[in-house]
Tab-separated table of C-alpha atoms in Angstrom:
chain	number	residue	atom	x	y	z
H	1	UNK	CA	-44.300	15.774	10.907
H	2	UNK	CA	-40.931	17.389	11.526
H	3	UNK	CA	-40.672	21.048	12.245
H	4	UNK	CA	-37.759	23.082	10.963
H	5	UNK	CA	-36.097	24.959	13.777
H	6	UNK	CA	-34.103	28.051	13.019
H	7	UNK	CA	-30.463	27.293	13.683
H	8	UNK	CA	-28.900	29.399	16.397
H	9	UNK	CA	-25.362	28.050	15.961
H	10	UNK	CA	-22.954	30.437	14.264
H	11	UNK	CA	-20.192	28.427	12.672
H	12	UNK	CA	-19.961	30.458	9.493
H	13	UNK	CA	-21.276	27.772	7.157
H	14	UNK	CA	-24.178	28.744	4.915
H	15	UNK	CA	-26.089	25.490	5.202
H	16	UNK	CA	-29.210	26.961	3.576
H	17	UNK	CA	-27.211	27.697	0.423
H	18	UNK	CA	-25.764	24.176	0.421
H	19	UNK	CA	-29.185	22.615	0.823
H	20	UNK	CA	-30.429	24.890	-1.964
H	21	UNK	CA	-27.580	23.738	-4.191
H	22	UNK	CA	-28.480	20.146	-3.426
H	23	UNK	CA	-32.045	20.748	-4.542
H	24	UNK	CA	-30.935	22.633	-7.670
H	25	UNK	CA	-28.370	19.976	-8.659
H	26	UNK	CA	-30.932	17.229	-8.222
H	27	UNK	CA	-32.770	18.868	-11.136
H	28	UNK	CA	-29.633	19.507	-13.228
H	29	UNK	CA	-27.184	16.696	-12.457
H	30	UNK	CA	-24.868	17.704	-15.346
H	31	UNK	CA	-23.983	20.874	-13.405
H	32	UNK	CA	-22.606	18.630	-10.636
H	33	UNK	CA	-19.682	17.572	-12.859
H	34	UNK	CA	-16.552	19.285	-11.554
H	35	UNK	CA	-12.958	19.302	-12.734
H	36	UNK	CA	-10.446	20.406	-10.121
H	37	UNK	CA	-7.043	21.417	-11.441
H	38	UNK	CA	-3.468	22.126	-10.545
H	39	UNK	CA	-0.405	22.882	-12.598
H	40	UNK	CA	3.149	22.243	-11.521
H	41	UNK	CA	6.589	23.392	-12.542
H	42	UNK	CA	9.826	21.714	-11.577
H	43	UNK	CA	12.359	24.190	-10.201
H	44	UNK	CA	15.521	22.392	-9.071
H	45	UNK	CA	16.358	19.055	-7.504
H	46	UNK	CA	13.204	17.733	-5.835
H	47	UNK	CA	11.771	21.247	-5.490
H	48	UNK	CA	8.667	22.069	-7.517
H	49	UNK	CA	5.960	24.709	-7.363
H	50	UNK	CA	2.275	24.029	-7.928
H	51	UNK	CA	-0.412	26.527	-8.831
H	52	UNK	CA	-4.157	26.341	-8.230
H	53	UNK	CA	-6.215	28.978	-9.997
H	54	UNK	CA	-9.427	27.785	-11.597
H	55	UNK	CA	-11.731	24.834	-11.933
H	56	UNK	CA	-14.793	23.755	-13.864
H	57	UNK	CA	-18.166	23.310	-12.225
H	58	UNK	CA	-21.834	24.278	-12.253
H	59	UNK	CA	-21.621	24.127	-16.035
H	60	UNK	CA	-18.858	26.686	-16.479
H	61	UNK	CA	-15.335	27.820	-15.769
H	62	UNK	CA	-14.760	29.138	-12.238
H	63	UNK	CA	-11.914	31.132	-10.759
H	64	UNK	CA	-10.638	31.199	-7.204
H	65	UNK	CA	-10.604	34.684	-5.665
H	66	UNK	CA	-6.818	34.480	-5.881
H	67	UNK	CA	-4.191	32.168	-7.311
H	68	UNK	CA	-2.690	29.799	-4.751
H	69	UNK	CA	0.923	28.619	-5.024
H	70	UNK	CA	2.621	25.812	-3.165
H	71	UNK	CA	6.243	24.777	-2.854
H	72	UNK	CA	7.033	21.097	-2.522
H	73	UNK	CA	10.373	19.536	-1.763
H	74	UNK	CA	12.078	16.713	0.088
H	75	UNK	CA	13.676	17.291	3.502
H	76	UNK	CA	17.372	17.731	4.213
H	77	UNK	CA	17.726	14.188	5.550
H	78	UNK	CA	16.926	13.059	1.986
H	79	UNK	CA	19.843	15.212	0.780
H	80	UNK	CA	17.381	17.812	-0.499
H	81	UNK	CA	16.860	21.488	0.319
H	82	UNK	CA	13.523	21.365	2.205
H	83	UNK	CA	12.061	24.304	0.301
H	84	UNK	CA	8.522	23.114	0.996
H	85	UNK	CA	6.459	20.461	2.683
H	86	UNK	CA	6.749	16.992	1.216
H	87	UNK	CA	4.108	15.719	-1.202
H	88	UNK	CA	2.754	13.194	1.304
H	89	UNK	CA	2.340	15.933	3.909
H	90	UNK	CA	0.158	17.779	1.391
H	91	UNK	CA	-2.106	14.737	1.328
H	92	UNK	CA	-2.465	14.906	5.123
H	93	UNK	CA	-3.173	18.647	4.866
H	94	UNK	CA	-5.920	17.968	2.330
H	95	UNK	CA	-7.458	15.284	4.525
H	96	UNK	CA	-7.443	17.593	7.555
H	97	UNK	CA	-9.132	20.431	5.694
H	98	UNK	CA	-11.761	18.221	4.103
H	99	UNK	CA	-12.900	16.642	7.343
H	100	UNK	CA	-12.757	19.962	9.229
H	101	UNK	CA	-15.017	21.609	6.660
H	102	UNK	CA	-17.381	18.664	6.926
H	103	UNK	CA	-17.445	18.924	10.717
H	104	UNK	CA	-18.255	22.641	10.503
H	105	UNK	CA	-20.996	22.097	7.918
H	106	UNK	CA	-22.443	19.182	9.863
H	107	UNK	CA	-22.383	21.124	13.137
H	108	UNK	CA	-24.217	24.003	11.505
H	109	UNK	CA	-26.802	21.634	10.066
H	110	UNK	CA	-27.321	20.051	13.505
H	111	UNK	CA	-27.324	23.409	15.291
H	112	UNK	CA	-24.185	22.614	17.277
H	113	UNK	CA	-22.029	25.604	18.183
H	114	UNK	CA	-18.344	24.840	17.645
H	115	UNK	CA	-15.698	26.633	19.651
H	116	UNK	CA	-12.587	24.837	18.447
H	117	UNK	CA	-11.766	21.927	16.181
H	118	UNK	CA	-8.167	20.768	16.243
H	119	UNK	CA	-6.823	17.799	14.371
H	120	UNK	CA	-3.557	15.914	14.502
H	121	UNK	CA	-2.756	13.616	11.614
H	122	UNK	CA	-0.034	11.043	11.246
H	123	UNK	CA	0.723	8.939	8.193
H	124	UNK	CA	3.137	6.068	8.695
H	125	UNK	CA	5.381	4.875	5.928
H	126	UNK	CA	8.243	2.467	5.417
H	127	UNK	CA	10.538	4.263	2.997
H	128	UNK	CA	12.024	0.961	1.887
H	129	UNK	CA	9.196	1.191	-0.655
H	130	UNK	CA	10.041	4.480	-2.347
H	131	UNK	CA	13.764	3.709	-2.153
H	132	UNK	CA	13.205	0.440	-3.995
H	133	UNK	CA	14.793	-1.680	-1.259
H	134	UNK	CA	11.876	-4.073	-0.913
H	135	UNK	CA	9.201	-4.457	-3.607
H	136	UNK	CA	6.789	-5.912	-1.048
H	137	UNK	CA	6.756	-2.589	0.834
H	138	UNK	CA	4.253	-0.124	-0.577
H	139	UNK	CA	5.358	3.386	-1.548
H	140	UNK	CA	2.560	5.242	0.203
H	141	UNK	CA	1.269	5.392	3.736
H	142	UNK	CA	0.618	2.032	5.387
H	143	UNK	CA	-1.943	3.778	7.562
H	144	UNK	CA	-3.150	7.196	8.665
H	145	UNK	CA	-4.333	8.188	12.124
H	146	UNK	CA	-6.472	11.289	12.573
H	147	UNK	CA	-7.472	12.596	15.972
H	148	UNK	CA	-9.911	15.430	16.576
H	149	UNK	CA	-10.162	17.478	19.757
H	150	UNK	CA	-13.440	19.358	19.574
H	151	UNK	CA	-14.812	21.984	21.906
H	152	UNK	CA	-18.514	22.431	21.174
H	153	UNK	CA	-21.959	22.669	22.698
H	154	UNK	CA	-22.516	18.977	22.224
H	155	UNK	CA	-22.305	15.661	24.024
H	156	UNK	CA	-19.394	13.305	23.323
H	157	UNK	CA	-21.874	11.137	21.405
H	158	UNK	CA	-22.968	14.070	19.238
H	159	UNK	CA	-19.330	14.880	18.546
H	160	UNK	CA	-18.610	11.287	17.567
H	161	UNK	CA	-21.612	11.347	15.221
H	162	UNK	CA	-20.495	14.633	13.707
H	163	UNK	CA	-17.027	13.292	12.961
H	164	UNK	CA	-18.443	10.067	11.553
H	165	UNK	CA	-20.779	12.018	9.251
H	166	UNK	CA	-17.943	14.262	8.016
H	167	UNK	CA	-15.926	11.153	7.197
H	168	UNK	CA	-18.852	9.649	5.304
H	169	UNK	CA	-19.071	12.697	3.007
H	170	UNK	CA	-15.386	13.610	2.737
H	171	UNK	CA	-13.941	13.694	-0.758
H	172	UNK	CA	-10.342	13.334	0.422
H	173	UNK	CA	-11.194	10.543	2.864
H	174	UNK	CA	-12.711	8.672	-0.088
H	175	UNK	CA	-9.711	9.386	-2.334
H	176	UNK	CA	-7.336	7.978	0.279
H	177	UNK	CA	-9.351	4.980	1.419
H	178	UNK	CA	-10.524	3.847	-2.025
H	179	UNK	CA	-8.620	3.337	-5.270
H	180	UNK	CA	-8.769	6.116	-7.872
H	181	UNK	CA	-7.543	5.764	-11.426
H	182	UNK	CA	-4.683	8.089	-12.352
H	183	UNK	CA	-3.880	8.317	-16.054
H	184	UNK	CA	-0.455	9.799	-16.786
H	185	UNK	CA	0.752	10.984	-20.183
H	186	UNK	CA	4.010	12.688	-21.135
H	187	UNK	CA	5.343	14.542	-24.119
H	188	UNK	CA	8.802	15.741	-25.048
H	189	UNK	CA	8.698	19.428	-25.863
C	1	UNK	CA	30.307	-6.119	-16.020
C	2	UNK	CA	28.767	-2.673	-15.838
C	3	UNK	CA	30.903	0.397	-15.514
C	4	UNK	CA	29.785	3.373	-13.483
C	5	UNK	CA	29.891	6.547	-15.549
C	6	UNK	CA	30.180	9.862	-13.800
C	7	UNK	CA	26.916	11.707	-14.304
C	8	UNK	CA	27.215	14.983	-16.159
C	9	UNK	CA	23.559	15.989	-15.771
C	10	UNK	CA	22.958	18.787	-13.274
C	11	UNK	CA	19.396	18.516	-12.051
C	12	UNK	CA	20.156	19.300	-8.432
C	13	UNK	CA	19.339	15.864	-7.049
C	14	UNK	CA	21.999	14.204	-4.907
C	15	UNK	CA	21.555	10.697	-6.256
C	16	UNK	CA	24.762	9.461	-4.620
C	17	UNK	CA	23.337	10.346	-1.195
C	18	UNK	CA	20.052	8.606	-2.011
C	19	UNK	CA	21.854	5.473	-3.153
C	20	UNK	CA	23.955	5.645	0.022
C	21	UNK	CA	20.784	5.914	2.100
C	22	UNK	CA	19.369	2.909	0.312
C	23	UNK	CA	22.443	0.876	1.210
C	24	UNK	CA	22.405	2.108	4.825
C	25	UNK	CA	18.691	1.416	5.290
C	26	UNK	CA	19.051	-2.073	3.869
C	27	UNK	CA	21.232	-2.775	6.947
C	28	UNK	CA	18.945	-0.936	9.422
C	29	UNK	CA	15.382	-1.322	8.150
C	30	UNK	CA	13.882	0.043	11.410
C	31	UNK	CA	15.293	3.478	10.499
C	32	UNK	CA	13.131	3.387	7.363
C	33	UNK	CA	9.974	3.748	9.477
C	34	UNK	CA	8.662	7.290	8.996
C	35	UNK	CA	5.723	9.170	10.464
C	36	UNK	CA	4.658	12.233	8.510
C	37	UNK	CA	2.461	14.684	10.377
C	38	UNK	CA	0.174	17.647	10.044
C	39	UNK	CA	-1.984	19.510	12.504
C	40	UNK	CA	-5.060	21.491	11.641
C	41	UNK	CA	-7.178	24.154	13.253
C	42	UNK	CA	-10.676	25.119	12.186
C	43	UNK	CA	-11.025	28.892	11.787
C	44	UNK	CA	-14.496	29.778	10.508
C	45	UNK	CA	-17.026	28.216	8.182
C	46	UNK	CA	-15.197	25.779	5.928
C	47	UNK	CA	-11.893	27.624	6.412
C	48	UNK	CA	-9.138	25.794	8.286
C	49	UNK	CA	-5.397	26.173	8.599
C	50	UNK	CA	-2.962	23.272	8.606
C	51	UNK	CA	0.585	23.259	9.894
C	52	UNK	CA	3.478	21.000	8.915
C	53	UNK	CA	6.546	21.220	11.128
C	54	UNK	CA	8.212	17.952	12.027
C	55	UNK	CA	8.205	14.258	11.332
C	56	UNK	CA	9.769	11.073	12.587
C	57	UNK	CA	12.325	9.143	10.577
C	58	UNK	CA	15.795	7.636	10.527
C	59	UNK	CA	15.178	6.617	14.127
C	60	UNK	CA	14.491	10.083	15.514
C	61	UNK	CA	12.479	13.260	15.484
C	62	UNK	CA	13.158	15.542	12.525
C	63	UNK	CA	12.269	19.162	11.899
C	64	UNK	CA	11.640	20.956	8.652
C	65	UNK	CA	13.873	23.996	8.141
C	66	UNK	CA	10.756	26.085	8.635
C	67	UNK	CA	7.135	25.575	9.625
C	68	UNK	CA	4.748	25.426	6.676
C	69	UNK	CA	1.172	26.656	6.948
C	70	UNK	CA	-1.701	26.120	4.563
C	71	UNK	CA	-5.154	27.621	4.324
C	72	UNK	CA	-7.990	25.449	3.089
C	73	UNK	CA	-11.500	26.506	2.245
C	74	UNK	CA	-14.372	25.965	-0.135
C	75	UNK	CA	-14.952	28.294	-3.093
C	76	UNK	CA	-17.528	31.052	-3.271
C	77	UNK	CA	-19.844	28.995	-5.503
C	78	UNK	CA	-20.220	26.694	-2.480
C	79	UNK	CA	-21.326	29.744	-0.468
C	80	UNK	CA	-17.921	29.829	1.250
C	81	UNK	CA	-15.205	32.477	1.408
C	82	UNK	CA	-12.477	30.883	-0.741
C	83	UNK	CA	-9.724	31.660	1.742
C	84	UNK	CA	-7.590	28.827	0.405
C	85	UNK	CA	-7.409	26.051	-2.132
C	86	UNK	CA	-9.888	23.226	-1.641
C	87	UNK	CA	-8.812	20.020	0.080
C	88	UNK	CA	-9.039	18.009	-3.150
C	89	UNK	CA	-6.803	20.510	-4.934
C	90	UNK	CA	-4.195	19.864	-2.217
C	91	UNK	CA	-4.263	16.205	-3.212
C	92	UNK	CA	-3.526	17.155	-6.833
C	93	UNK	CA	-0.721	19.431	-5.628
C	94	UNK	CA	0.798	16.560	-3.651
C	95	UNK	CA	0.595	14.227	-6.632
C	96	UNK	CA	2.269	16.786	-8.894
C	97	UNK	CA	5.143	17.358	-6.489
C	98	UNK	CA	5.708	13.679	-5.835
C	99	UNK	CA	5.969	12.700	-9.472
C	100	UNK	CA	8.051	15.767	-10.355
C	101	UNK	CA	10.594	14.921	-7.659
C	102	UNK	CA	10.687	11.367	-8.955
C	103	UNK	CA	11.262	12.555	-12.514
C	104	UNK	CA	14.152	14.766	-11.368
C	105	UNK	CA	15.733	12.002	-9.306
C	106	UNK	CA	15.279	9.486	-12.107
C	107	UNK	CA	16.717	11.863	-14.693
C	108	UNK	CA	19.752	12.449	-12.513
C	109	UNK	CA	20.223	8.713	-12.017
C	110	UNK	CA	19.986	8.162	-15.799
C	111	UNK	CA	22.218	11.152	-16.593
C	112	UNK	CA	19.435	13.006	-18.415
C	113	UNK	CA	19.643	16.794	-18.274
C	114	UNK	CA	16.237	18.309	-17.607
C	115	UNK	CA	15.422	21.808	-18.800
C	116	UNK	CA	11.768	22.029	-17.836
C	117	UNK	CA	9.137	19.728	-16.377
C	118	UNK	CA	5.609	21.069	-16.425
C	119	UNK	CA	2.557	19.166	-15.316
C	120	UNK	CA	-1.145	19.791	-15.651
C	121	UNK	CA	-3.470	17.781	-13.424
C	122	UNK	CA	-7.206	17.411	-13.530
C	123	UNK	CA	-9.366	15.461	-11.107
C	124	UNK	CA	-12.976	14.930	-12.137
C	125	UNK	CA	-15.731	14.643	-9.599
C	126	UNK	CA	-19.497	14.457	-9.496
C	127	UNK	CA	-20.449	16.523	-6.466
C	128	UNK	CA	-23.737	14.665	-6.167
C	129	UNK	CA	-21.593	12.414	-3.954
C	130	UNK	CA	-20.439	14.938	-1.340
C	131	UNK	CA	-23.821	16.661	-1.388
C	132	UNK	CA	-25.523	13.375	-0.570
C	133	UNK	CA	-27.813	13.515	-3.617
C	134	UNK	CA	-26.927	10.059	-4.872
C	135	UNK	CA	-25.312	7.407	-2.675
C	136	UNK	CA	-24.048	5.552	-5.759
C	137	UNK	CA	-21.825	8.527	-6.641
C	138	UNK	CA	-18.485	8.472	-4.842
C	139	UNK	CA	-17.325	11.481	-2.840
C	140	UNK	CA	-13.828	11.634	-4.283
C	141	UNK	CA	-12.380	11.935	-7.756
C	142	UNK	CA	-13.747	9.487	-10.308
C	143	UNK	CA	-10.470	9.824	-12.177
C	144	UNK	CA	-7.334	11.945	-12.403
C	145	UNK	CA	-5.454	12.911	-15.554
C	146	UNK	CA	-1.852	14.040	-15.343
C	147	UNK	CA	0.054	15.340	-18.332
C	148	UNK	CA	3.769	16.124	-18.370
C	149	UNK	CA	5.520	18.363	-20.869
C	150	UNK	CA	9.221	17.714	-20.486
C	151	UNK	CA	12.121	19.486	-22.145
C	152	UNK	CA	15.230	17.367	-21.667
C	153	UNK	CA	18.250	15.883	-23.381
C	154	UNK	CA	16.400	12.643	-23.998
C	155	UNK	CA	14.392	10.802	-26.605
C	156	UNK	CA	10.595	10.621	-26.298
C	157	UNK	CA	11.044	6.975	-25.290
C	158	UNK	CA	13.488	7.900	-22.523
C	159	UNK	CA	11.046	10.522	-21.291
C	160	UNK	CA	8.218	8.008	-21.278
C	161	UNK	CA	10.380	5.587	-19.305
C	162	UNK	CA	11.367	8.322	-16.844
C	163	UNK	CA	7.739	9.222	-16.159
C	164	UNK	CA	6.764	5.565	-15.830
C	165	UNK	CA	9.551	4.973	-13.320
C	166	UNK	CA	8.578	8.026	-11.253
C	167	UNK	CA	5.020	6.718	-11.123
C	168	UNK	CA	6.237	3.304	-9.997
C	169	UNK	CA	8.021	4.817	-6.992
C	170	UNK	CA	5.666	7.655	-6.130
C	171	UNK	CA	4.236	7.642	-2.620
C	172	UNK	CA	1.288	9.898	-3.501
C	173	UNK	CA	0.497	7.965	-6.687
C	174	UNK	CA	0.283	4.847	-4.523
C	175	UNK	CA	-1.868	6.587	-1.889
C	176	UNK	CA	-4.359	7.693	-4.543
C	177	UNK	CA	-4.477	4.543	-6.643
C	178	UNK	CA	-4.573	2.051	-3.780
C	179	UNK	CA	-6.684	1.942	-0.622
C	180	UNK	CA	-5.134	3.207	2.604
C	181	UNK	CA	-6.659	2.717	6.028
C	182	UNK	CA	-7.577	5.949	7.818
C	183	UNK	CA	-8.418	5.596	11.499
C	184	UNK	CA	-10.272	8.582	12.939
C	185	UNK	CA	-10.836	9.275	16.628
C	186	UNK	CA	-12.454	12.255	18.311
C	187	UNK	CA	-12.659	13.636	21.811
C	188	UNK	CA	-14.747	16.375	23.362
C	189	UNK	CA	-12.481	18.847	25.120
C-alpha cells in the first residue's frame, strides 16, 4: 500500500519520462537495442581525432543535437605532442560522467536535493605493460579509485546508498569491471 | 645478426625515444608507475563536466600542456538535454585513440608509411540493463566492433599484423576486454 509522493527535489532529471520509457520498453524489448558509435581519424604521430554524431536506438537512427569531436594524444614525456587527453583518461572521464548521471537520476527518484557532486578519479598503471618490458604486467589500469564528495539534503547513509545504486546501474562501471568482447577488423584501402 | 635500418617512414612518432624509455624503465621500474586522473563536477540533470589536467609518472607529478574539459550528458530521447556525448561514447573514443596511436607507433617501428587510418566503432547495448527492466541483461556493451580502413605503404598482411600488434599493447583494449577493479568511496560534504 505505498503512496506516490510528488518529488520536490529539483535536480533536472526527468524521472517520470525514464520510468515511462521503462514501462514502454518492457512491452517492446526490441526497441531497447542500442548501437553507440564513434569514428576516428589519425592525424599525426599519436594524435587522432574522434567524432560522435549519431547512434541507433528505440528502433531507429538518432542524432545528437550537435556533433562532438575529441582530440587524443600522448603526453610530452612520451615524446609526443600532447594535443589531447590520453585514451585512458577518456575512460576515466566516461566513468565519471556515467556515475554522476546515475547519482542525479537516483537522487531525483528518491527525492533528494543535490547541491554539488564532485568526483576525483585515479587509474593506476604500470607502463611496463604497454612498453612491452614485462609480459606479466597488464596494459590497462591495475585499479581505479573513485571518490565522490556530495553536498545534498541527505544523510551520509542515504548518500552511500545513492552512490551504490548508481554503480549498480552504470554502463561504464560494468564495461570496466567486466570483460567485453571487442572484435577488430582491418582493411587496406 | 640483425642490422638496424634507418627508418624512412614519417608518421610523426618518435620511436627512438620510446625505445630509449623502454631501456631506461627496465633499469628503474618504479618510474613506470603511473596514475592517470580526472575530476568531474555535476552540473544539472545528467549533465556533468570532467577535467583532465595532470598525472603522476616517471617518479613525479606531470602536467598536460593544457587543461582538457569534457561535457557528458544523456541524449534527448532519454529526456535529457544532450549537452555532451554519452559516457559510453567516451569509452569508444578512448578505444579508438588508443589503437590508432598504437598503429602509428607500430608503423613507425616497422618503417611503414601511413597515409590515412580511419576507424569506425560500434558498441551494442540492450538498455533493459541500465533501466533495470531485466537483471539478466548487463548494463554495459554486449560487444564492440572496430573496423580500420588503412591507407599505407604495406601489404594487407602487414596491415593486419600492425593492427593485431596495436591491440596486443593497447591499454584501453585491455581495460575493456578484461576486468578491472573499481573502488568507489563517497562522503557527504
